[in-house]
Short mmCIF file of N, CA and C in Angstrom, two decimals:
data_model
loop_
_atom_site.label_atom_id
_atom_site.label_comp_id
_atom_site.label_asym_id
_atom_site.label_seq_id
_atom_site.Cartn_x
_atom_site.Cartn_y
_atom_site.Cartn_z
N MET D 177 -18.75 -4.06 -14.00
CA MET D 177 -17.43 -4.32 -14.52
C MET D 177 -16.78 -5.42 -13.67
N PRO D 178 -16.10 -6.38 -14.28
CA PRO D 178 -15.43 -7.44 -13.51
C PRO D 178 -14.35 -6.88 -12.59
N LYS D 179 -14.13 -7.57 -11.46
CA LYS D 179 -13.16 -7.08 -10.49
C LYS D 179 -11.74 -7.00 -11.04
N ASP D 180 -11.37 -7.91 -11.94
CA ASP D 180 -10.01 -7.84 -12.47
C ASP D 180 -9.80 -6.58 -13.31
N VAL D 181 -10.85 -6.15 -14.01
CA VAL D 181 -10.77 -4.90 -14.78
C VAL D 181 -10.71 -3.70 -13.83
N ASP D 182 -11.52 -3.74 -12.77
CA ASP D 182 -11.46 -2.68 -11.75
C ASP D 182 -10.07 -2.61 -11.12
N ALA D 183 -9.48 -3.78 -10.86
CA ALA D 183 -8.14 -3.82 -10.27
C ALA D 183 -7.11 -3.23 -11.23
N ASP D 184 -7.23 -3.55 -12.51
CA ASP D 184 -6.33 -2.96 -13.52
C ASP D 184 -6.47 -1.45 -13.54
N ASP D 185 -7.70 -0.95 -13.47
CA ASP D 185 -7.93 0.50 -13.45
C ASP D 185 -7.26 1.13 -12.22
N PHE D 186 -7.38 0.46 -11.09
CA PHE D 186 -6.77 0.96 -9.86
C PHE D 186 -5.26 1.04 -10.02
N VAL D 187 -4.64 0.00 -10.55
CA VAL D 187 -3.18 -0.03 -10.70
C VAL D 187 -2.71 1.08 -11.63
N ARG D 188 -3.45 1.32 -12.71
CA ARG D 188 -3.10 2.43 -13.61
C ARG D 188 -3.20 3.77 -12.87
N ALA D 189 -4.26 3.95 -12.10
CA ALA D 189 -4.43 5.18 -11.34
C ALA D 189 -3.34 5.31 -10.27
N LEU D 190 -2.95 4.20 -9.66
CA LEU D 190 -1.88 4.21 -8.67
C LEU D 190 -0.56 4.66 -9.30
N ALA D 191 -0.26 4.16 -10.48
CA ALA D 191 0.97 4.57 -11.17
C ALA D 191 0.94 6.08 -11.43
N CYS D 192 -0.20 6.59 -11.84
CA CYS D 192 -0.34 8.02 -12.09
C CYS D 192 -0.20 8.81 -10.78
N ALA D 193 -0.88 8.35 -9.74
CA ALA D 193 -0.85 9.04 -8.45
C ALA D 193 0.57 9.06 -7.87
N ALA D 194 1.27 7.95 -8.01
CA ALA D 194 2.63 7.87 -7.46
C ALA D 194 3.57 8.88 -8.12
N THR D 195 3.35 9.15 -9.40
CA THR D 195 4.21 10.13 -10.08
C THR D 195 3.90 11.56 -9.63
N ARG D 196 2.76 11.75 -9.02
CA ARG D 196 2.36 13.09 -8.57
C ARG D 196 2.74 13.39 -7.12
N VAL D 197 3.28 12.40 -6.42
CA VAL D 197 3.71 12.64 -5.05
C VAL D 197 5.04 13.37 -5.10
N HIS D 198 5.05 14.59 -4.62
CA HIS D 198 6.26 15.41 -4.64
C HIS D 198 7.30 14.83 -3.68
N ARG D 199 8.55 14.97 -4.00
CA ARG D 199 9.62 14.36 -3.20
C ARG D 199 9.66 14.88 -1.77
N VAL D 200 9.09 16.04 -1.50
CA VAL D 200 9.07 16.54 -0.12
C VAL D 200 8.27 15.59 0.78
N PHE D 201 7.36 14.79 0.19
CA PHE D 201 6.61 13.81 0.97
C PHE D 201 7.33 12.47 1.06
N MET D 202 8.43 12.33 0.33
CA MET D 202 9.19 11.09 0.35
C MET D 202 10.37 11.15 1.31
N ASN D 203 11.04 12.27 1.29
CA ASN D 203 12.27 12.43 2.04
C ASN D 203 12.14 13.71 2.86
N ILE D 204 11.77 13.56 4.10
CA ILE D 204 11.39 14.70 4.94
C ILE D 204 12.64 15.33 5.57
N PRO D 205 12.84 16.64 5.35
CA PRO D 205 13.96 17.30 6.01
C PRO D 205 13.69 17.45 7.51
N VAL D 206 14.74 17.30 8.29
CA VAL D 206 14.60 17.51 9.73
C VAL D 206 15.32 18.79 10.12
N SER D 207 15.11 19.24 11.33
CA SER D 207 15.58 20.57 11.73
C SER D 207 17.09 20.70 11.88
N TYR D 208 17.85 19.62 11.78
CA TYR D 208 19.30 19.71 11.93
C TYR D 208 20.00 20.19 10.67
N GLY D 209 19.29 20.31 9.58
CA GLY D 209 19.90 20.80 8.35
C GLY D 209 19.56 19.93 7.17
N PRO D 210 19.82 20.44 5.96
CA PRO D 210 19.42 19.73 4.75
C PRO D 210 20.12 18.39 4.54
N GLN D 211 21.25 18.18 5.18
CA GLN D 211 21.93 16.90 5.02
C GLN D 211 21.21 15.77 5.78
N TYR D 212 20.28 16.14 6.65
CA TYR D 212 19.53 15.16 7.42
C TYR D 212 18.13 15.02 6.81
N MET D 213 17.96 13.99 6.03
CA MET D 213 16.68 13.73 5.38
C MET D 213 16.23 12.34 5.81
N ILE D 214 14.95 12.20 6.10
CA ILE D 214 14.43 10.92 6.58
C ILE D 214 13.24 10.50 5.73
N TYR D 215 13.26 9.26 5.29
CA TYR D 215 12.10 8.70 4.59
C TYR D 215 11.03 8.38 5.63
N ARG D 216 9.85 8.91 5.41
CA ARG D 216 8.73 8.71 6.33
C ARG D 216 7.57 8.10 5.54
N GLU D 217 7.35 6.81 5.78
CA GLU D 217 6.33 6.09 5.04
C GLU D 217 4.94 6.70 5.23
N ARG D 218 4.62 7.09 6.44
CA ARG D 218 3.28 7.61 6.71
C ARG D 218 3.02 8.90 5.94
N ALA D 219 3.99 9.82 5.91
CA ALA D 219 3.83 11.07 5.15
C ALA D 219 3.63 10.76 3.67
N TYR D 220 4.41 9.82 3.15
CA TYR D 220 4.26 9.43 1.75
C TYR D 220 2.87 8.84 1.51
N CYS D 221 2.43 7.95 2.39
CA CYS D 221 1.12 7.31 2.22
C CYS D 221 -0.03 8.31 2.25
N TYR D 222 0.06 9.31 3.11
CA TYR D 222 -1.00 10.31 3.17
C TYR D 222 -1.11 11.07 1.85
N GLU D 223 0.03 11.46 1.31
CA GLU D 223 0.00 12.18 0.03
C GLU D 223 -0.39 11.25 -1.11
N LEU D 224 0.06 10.02 -1.08
CA LEU D 224 -0.35 9.05 -2.10
C LEU D 224 -1.86 8.85 -2.06
N TYR D 225 -2.42 8.73 -0.87
CA TYR D 225 -3.87 8.61 -0.71
C TYR D 225 -4.58 9.79 -1.37
N HIS D 226 -4.10 10.98 -1.08
CA HIS D 226 -4.69 12.20 -1.66
C HIS D 226 -4.62 12.16 -3.19
N GLN D 227 -3.45 11.88 -3.73
CA GLN D 227 -3.29 11.84 -5.19
C GLN D 227 -4.09 10.70 -5.81
N LEU D 228 -4.21 9.60 -5.11
CA LEU D 228 -4.98 8.46 -5.63
C LEU D 228 -6.47 8.76 -5.66
N ARG D 229 -6.95 9.49 -4.67
CA ARG D 229 -8.36 9.89 -4.68
C ARG D 229 -8.66 10.77 -5.89
N ILE D 230 -7.72 11.56 -6.32
CA ILE D 230 -7.89 12.41 -7.50
C ILE D 230 -7.81 11.56 -8.78
N ALA D 231 -6.84 10.67 -8.85
CA ALA D 231 -6.60 9.87 -10.06
C ALA D 231 -7.60 8.73 -10.24
N TRP D 232 -8.25 8.31 -9.16
CA TRP D 232 -9.15 7.15 -9.20
C TRP D 232 -10.48 7.51 -8.55
N PRO D 233 -11.33 8.23 -9.28
CA PRO D 233 -12.61 8.66 -8.70
C PRO D 233 -13.67 7.56 -8.79
N SER D 234 -13.43 6.45 -8.13
CA SER D 234 -14.35 5.32 -8.20
C SER D 234 -15.68 5.65 -7.54
N GLU D 235 -16.73 5.24 -8.21
CA GLU D 235 -18.06 5.40 -7.63
C GLU D 235 -18.50 4.14 -6.90
N ARG D 236 -17.74 3.06 -7.07
CA ARG D 236 -18.11 1.79 -6.44
C ARG D 236 -17.28 1.49 -5.19
N TYR D 237 -15.98 1.69 -5.30
CA TYR D 237 -15.07 1.31 -4.21
C TYR D 237 -14.67 2.51 -3.37
N ILE D 238 -14.35 2.23 -2.13
CA ILE D 238 -13.89 3.24 -1.18
C ILE D 238 -12.41 2.98 -0.91
N LEU D 239 -11.63 4.03 -0.85
CA LEU D 239 -10.22 3.93 -0.53
C LEU D 239 -10.06 4.27 0.95
N ASN D 240 -9.48 3.35 1.72
CA ASN D 240 -9.24 3.58 3.14
C ASN D 240 -7.77 3.40 3.45
N GLY D 241 -7.27 4.20 4.37
CA GLY D 241 -5.90 4.08 4.82
C GLY D 241 -5.82 3.44 6.19
N GLU D 242 -4.94 2.46 6.32
CA GLU D 242 -4.66 1.77 7.58
C GLU D 242 -5.93 1.41 8.35
N LEU D 243 -6.87 0.81 7.65
CA LEU D 243 -8.12 0.37 8.27
C LEU D 243 -7.84 -0.92 9.03
N ASP D 244 -8.02 -0.91 10.33
CA ASP D 244 -7.59 -2.05 11.14
C ASP D 244 -8.60 -3.20 11.19
N LYS D 245 -9.80 -2.99 10.72
CA LYS D 245 -10.82 -4.04 10.68
C LYS D 245 -11.17 -4.58 12.06
N ALA D 246 -10.92 -3.82 13.11
CA ALA D 246 -11.23 -4.24 14.48
C ALA D 246 -12.71 -4.57 14.60
N GLY D 247 -13.00 -5.67 15.25
CA GLY D 247 -14.37 -6.08 15.46
C GLY D 247 -14.95 -6.92 14.35
N HIS D 248 -14.24 -7.05 13.24
CA HIS D 248 -14.72 -7.87 12.13
C HIS D 248 -14.28 -9.31 12.38
N PRO D 249 -15.22 -10.27 12.44
CA PRO D 249 -14.85 -11.64 12.80
C PRO D 249 -13.87 -12.31 11.84
N GLU D 250 -13.89 -11.96 10.57
CA GLU D 250 -12.96 -12.59 9.63
C GLU D 250 -11.55 -11.99 9.71
N PHE D 251 -11.39 -10.92 10.47
CA PHE D 251 -10.09 -10.26 10.57
C PHE D 251 -9.55 -10.28 12.00
N ALA D 252 -10.10 -11.14 12.84
CA ALA D 252 -9.68 -11.20 14.25
C ALA D 252 -8.21 -11.57 14.39
N ASP D 253 -7.68 -12.32 13.44
CA ASP D 253 -6.29 -12.77 13.51
C ASP D 253 -5.31 -11.79 12.85
N LEU D 254 -5.81 -10.67 12.41
CA LEU D 254 -4.97 -9.71 11.69
C LEU D 254 -3.93 -9.08 12.61
N GLU D 255 -2.66 -9.19 12.22
CA GLU D 255 -1.57 -8.63 13.03
C GLU D 255 -1.31 -7.16 12.72
N LYS D 256 -1.50 -6.76 11.47
CA LYS D 256 -1.17 -5.40 11.06
C LYS D 256 -2.17 -4.93 10.01
N ALA D 257 -2.58 -3.69 10.13
CA ALA D 257 -3.46 -3.12 9.11
C ALA D 257 -2.63 -2.75 7.89
N PRO D 258 -3.09 -3.10 6.70
CA PRO D 258 -2.35 -2.70 5.49
C PRO D 258 -2.39 -1.19 5.31
N ASP D 259 -1.47 -0.67 4.49
CA ASP D 259 -1.38 0.77 4.31
C ASP D 259 -2.63 1.35 3.64
N LEU D 260 -3.12 0.70 2.59
CA LEU D 260 -4.33 1.17 1.91
C LEU D 260 -5.19 -0.03 1.49
N LEU D 261 -6.49 0.18 1.50
CA LEU D 261 -7.45 -0.80 1.00
C LEU D 261 -8.40 -0.11 0.04
N ALA D 262 -8.76 -0.80 -1.03
CA ALA D 262 -9.84 -0.35 -1.92
C ALA D 262 -10.88 -1.46 -1.85
N HIS D 263 -12.07 -1.11 -1.39
CA HIS D 263 -13.10 -2.12 -1.15
C HIS D 263 -14.47 -1.45 -1.05
N VAL D 264 -15.48 -2.29 -0.91
CA VAL D 264 -16.82 -1.81 -0.60
C VAL D 264 -17.06 -2.18 0.86
N PRO D 265 -17.10 -1.20 1.75
CA PRO D 265 -17.34 -1.53 3.16
C PRO D 265 -18.62 -2.33 3.33
N SER D 266 -18.59 -3.26 4.23
CA SER D 266 -19.70 -4.14 4.59
C SER D 266 -19.94 -5.27 3.60
N SER D 267 -19.05 -5.44 2.64
CA SER D 267 -19.21 -6.53 1.67
C SER D 267 -17.89 -7.29 1.52
N MET D 268 -17.90 -8.56 1.86
CA MET D 268 -16.69 -9.38 1.67
C MET D 268 -16.55 -9.81 0.21
N ASN D 269 -17.56 -9.57 -0.60
CA ASN D 269 -17.51 -9.96 -2.01
C ASN D 269 -16.94 -8.87 -2.91
N ASP D 270 -16.71 -7.69 -2.37
CA ASP D 270 -16.24 -6.58 -3.18
C ASP D 270 -14.93 -6.00 -2.65
N ASN D 271 -14.05 -6.88 -2.20
CA ASN D 271 -12.73 -6.47 -1.77
C ASN D 271 -11.83 -6.43 -2.99
N LEU D 272 -11.27 -5.27 -3.29
CA LEU D 272 -10.54 -5.11 -4.54
C LEU D 272 -9.02 -5.15 -4.36
N ILE D 273 -8.45 -4.19 -3.64
CA ILE D 273 -7.00 -4.03 -3.56
C ILE D 273 -6.54 -3.92 -2.11
N VAL D 274 -5.49 -4.61 -1.78
CA VAL D 274 -4.76 -4.41 -0.54
C VAL D 274 -3.38 -3.93 -0.95
N LEU D 275 -2.93 -2.82 -0.35
CA LEU D 275 -1.70 -2.17 -0.77
C LEU D 275 -0.77 -1.98 0.42
N GLU D 276 0.46 -2.43 0.26
CA GLU D 276 1.52 -2.17 1.24
C GLU D 276 2.54 -1.25 0.57
N VAL D 277 3.03 -0.28 1.31
CA VAL D 277 3.99 0.71 0.80
C VAL D 277 5.27 0.59 1.63
N LYS D 278 6.39 0.66 0.95
CA LYS D 278 7.68 0.55 1.65
C LYS D 278 8.68 1.50 1.01
N SER D 279 9.42 2.22 1.85
CA SER D 279 10.51 3.05 1.39
C SER D 279 11.66 2.16 0.93
N THR D 280 12.38 2.59 -0.08
CA THR D 280 13.53 1.81 -0.55
C THR D 280 14.71 1.91 0.41
N LYS D 281 14.66 2.83 1.33
CA LYS D 281 15.72 2.95 2.33
C LYS D 281 15.47 1.95 3.46
N GLY D 282 16.47 1.21 3.78
CA GLY D 282 16.37 0.30 4.92
C GLY D 282 15.48 -0.90 4.70
N ILE D 283 15.46 -1.43 3.50
CA ILE D 283 14.69 -2.65 3.24
C ILE D 283 15.25 -3.76 4.14
N ALA D 284 14.42 -4.28 5.02
CA ALA D 284 14.84 -5.33 5.94
C ALA D 284 14.01 -6.58 5.72
N PRO D 285 14.63 -7.73 5.77
CA PRO D 285 13.88 -8.98 5.53
C PRO D 285 12.64 -9.13 6.42
N LYS D 286 12.75 -8.79 7.69
CA LYS D 286 11.62 -8.95 8.61
C LYS D 286 10.42 -8.11 8.15
N GLY D 287 10.66 -6.85 7.78
CA GLY D 287 9.57 -5.98 7.34
C GLY D 287 8.96 -6.42 6.03
N VAL D 288 9.81 -6.85 5.09
CA VAL D 288 9.30 -7.33 3.81
C VAL D 288 8.46 -8.58 4.00
N ARG D 289 8.94 -9.52 4.81
CA ARG D 289 8.17 -10.75 5.06
C ARG D 289 6.82 -10.44 5.70
N LYS D 290 6.81 -9.48 6.63
CA LYS D 290 5.56 -9.08 7.28
C LYS D 290 4.58 -8.52 6.25
N ASP D 291 5.09 -7.65 5.38
CA ASP D 291 4.23 -7.07 4.34
C ASP D 291 3.72 -8.14 3.37
N LEU D 292 4.59 -9.04 2.96
CA LEU D 292 4.18 -10.11 2.05
C LEU D 292 3.15 -11.03 2.71
N LYS D 293 3.32 -11.27 3.99
CA LYS D 293 2.35 -12.08 4.73
C LYS D 293 0.98 -11.39 4.73
N THR D 294 0.97 -10.10 4.97
CA THR D 294 -0.30 -9.34 4.97
C THR D 294 -0.95 -9.41 3.59
N LEU D 295 -0.19 -9.13 2.53
CA LEU D 295 -0.74 -9.17 1.18
C LEU D 295 -1.28 -10.55 0.85
N THR D 296 -0.53 -11.58 1.17
CA THR D 296 -0.94 -12.95 0.88
C THR D 296 -2.21 -13.32 1.64
N GLU D 297 -2.27 -12.96 2.90
CA GLU D 297 -3.46 -13.25 3.72
C GLU D 297 -4.71 -12.59 3.14
N PHE D 298 -4.60 -11.35 2.73
CA PHE D 298 -5.76 -10.63 2.22
C PHE D 298 -6.22 -11.20 0.87
N VAL D 299 -5.29 -11.59 0.04
CA VAL D 299 -5.66 -12.11 -1.29
C VAL D 299 -6.18 -13.55 -1.17
N ARG D 300 -5.47 -14.38 -0.43
CA ARG D 300 -5.86 -15.80 -0.34
C ARG D 300 -7.08 -16.04 0.54
N ASN D 301 -7.16 -15.32 1.67
CA ASN D 301 -8.17 -15.66 2.67
C ASN D 301 -9.22 -14.59 2.94
N LYS D 302 -8.99 -13.38 2.48
CA LYS D 302 -9.95 -12.30 2.75
C LYS D 302 -10.62 -11.81 1.48
N ARG D 303 -10.42 -12.51 0.41
CA ARG D 303 -11.11 -12.30 -0.87
C ARG D 303 -10.81 -10.95 -1.56
N TYR D 304 -9.60 -10.46 -1.37
CA TYR D 304 -9.19 -9.27 -2.13
C TYR D 304 -8.71 -9.72 -3.51
N GLU D 305 -9.09 -8.98 -4.51
CA GLU D 305 -8.74 -9.34 -5.89
C GLU D 305 -7.24 -9.31 -6.14
N ARG D 306 -6.56 -8.31 -5.55
CA ARG D 306 -5.15 -8.15 -5.87
C ARG D 306 -4.41 -7.52 -4.69
N GLY D 307 -3.18 -7.96 -4.50
CA GLY D 307 -2.27 -7.35 -3.54
C GLY D 307 -1.21 -6.58 -4.30
N VAL D 308 -0.88 -5.38 -3.84
CA VAL D 308 0.10 -4.53 -4.50
C VAL D 308 1.15 -4.12 -3.47
N TYR D 309 2.42 -4.28 -3.86
CA TYR D 309 3.54 -3.87 -3.02
C TYR D 309 4.23 -2.72 -3.73
N LEU D 310 4.12 -1.52 -3.17
CA LEU D 310 4.67 -0.31 -3.79
C LEU D 310 5.94 0.11 -3.07
N LEU D 311 7.03 0.17 -3.81
CA LEU D 311 8.29 0.68 -3.29
C LEU D 311 8.47 2.11 -3.76
N TYR D 312 8.87 3.01 -2.86
CA TYR D 312 9.15 4.38 -3.27
C TYR D 312 10.52 4.79 -2.76
N GLY D 313 11.15 5.67 -3.49
CA GLY D 313 12.45 6.17 -3.10
C GLY D 313 13.44 6.05 -4.25
N SER D 314 14.71 6.25 -3.93
CA SER D 314 15.70 6.33 -5.00
C SER D 314 16.71 5.18 -5.01
N ASP D 315 16.55 4.20 -4.13
CA ASP D 315 17.48 3.08 -4.11
C ASP D 315 17.07 2.07 -5.18
N GLY D 316 17.80 2.10 -6.29
CA GLY D 316 17.47 1.23 -7.42
C GLY D 316 17.64 -0.24 -7.15
N SER D 317 18.38 -0.60 -6.10
CA SER D 317 18.59 -2.02 -5.80
C SER D 317 17.50 -2.60 -4.90
N ALA D 318 16.57 -1.77 -4.45
CA ALA D 318 15.54 -2.23 -3.51
C ALA D 318 14.67 -3.33 -4.09
N LEU D 319 14.28 -3.20 -5.34
CA LEU D 319 13.43 -4.22 -5.96
C LEU D 319 14.15 -5.56 -5.98
N THR D 320 15.42 -5.56 -6.30
CA THR D 320 16.20 -6.79 -6.30
C THR D 320 16.25 -7.39 -4.89
N LYS D 321 16.43 -6.53 -3.88
CA LYS D 321 16.44 -7.00 -2.49
C LYS D 321 15.10 -7.63 -2.12
N VAL D 322 14.00 -6.96 -2.47
CA VAL D 322 12.67 -7.48 -2.14
C VAL D 322 12.44 -8.81 -2.85
N ARG D 323 12.81 -8.89 -4.12
CA ARG D 323 12.65 -10.16 -4.85
C ARG D 323 13.45 -11.28 -4.19
N GLY D 324 14.66 -10.97 -3.74
CA GLY D 324 15.49 -11.97 -3.07
C GLY D 324 14.85 -12.45 -1.78
N ILE D 325 14.34 -11.52 -1.00
CA ILE D 325 13.67 -11.87 0.26
C ILE D 325 12.42 -12.70 -0.03
N ALA D 326 11.66 -12.28 -1.02
CA ALA D 326 10.42 -12.99 -1.38
C ALA D 326 10.71 -14.41 -1.86
N SER D 327 11.80 -14.60 -2.59
CA SER D 327 12.12 -15.93 -3.12
C SER D 327 12.49 -16.90 -2.00
N ARG D 328 12.94 -16.37 -0.87
CA ARG D 328 13.31 -17.22 0.27
C ARG D 328 12.19 -17.30 1.30
N TRP D 329 11.09 -16.64 1.04
CA TRP D 329 10.00 -16.57 2.01
C TRP D 329 9.16 -17.79 1.97
#
């Protein structure tokens, strides 16, 4: 199957998996009381990974979380490991998806630019078929903020 079709399948499965992540993994209560809720990207990513493994049972690609690529000569300049990768380990020709995840709370230009830099680097120079930027949370203005930051990047 062509990589663009595989990437489309992944994105459909991602949409399905994201709807299955329960809000308890998005907004974590802390011990001071229910009024203190904190968005924790890592907790969300772990559950998203779990749900994505169920929704996308690929026999070709492997889903990895925060794979740092240490020791790989083509990734020596990598500043940050992306949140999720879908690829065939040991093959630079079968890199499918690089995924960055961001909470809609506290969207900051510096963090968005860093994520966009990572996605761009993987797609342009590391031969990933597609970069995906997933926003989660309840701030409806976050997408507009990210688009504004991206347009000035």
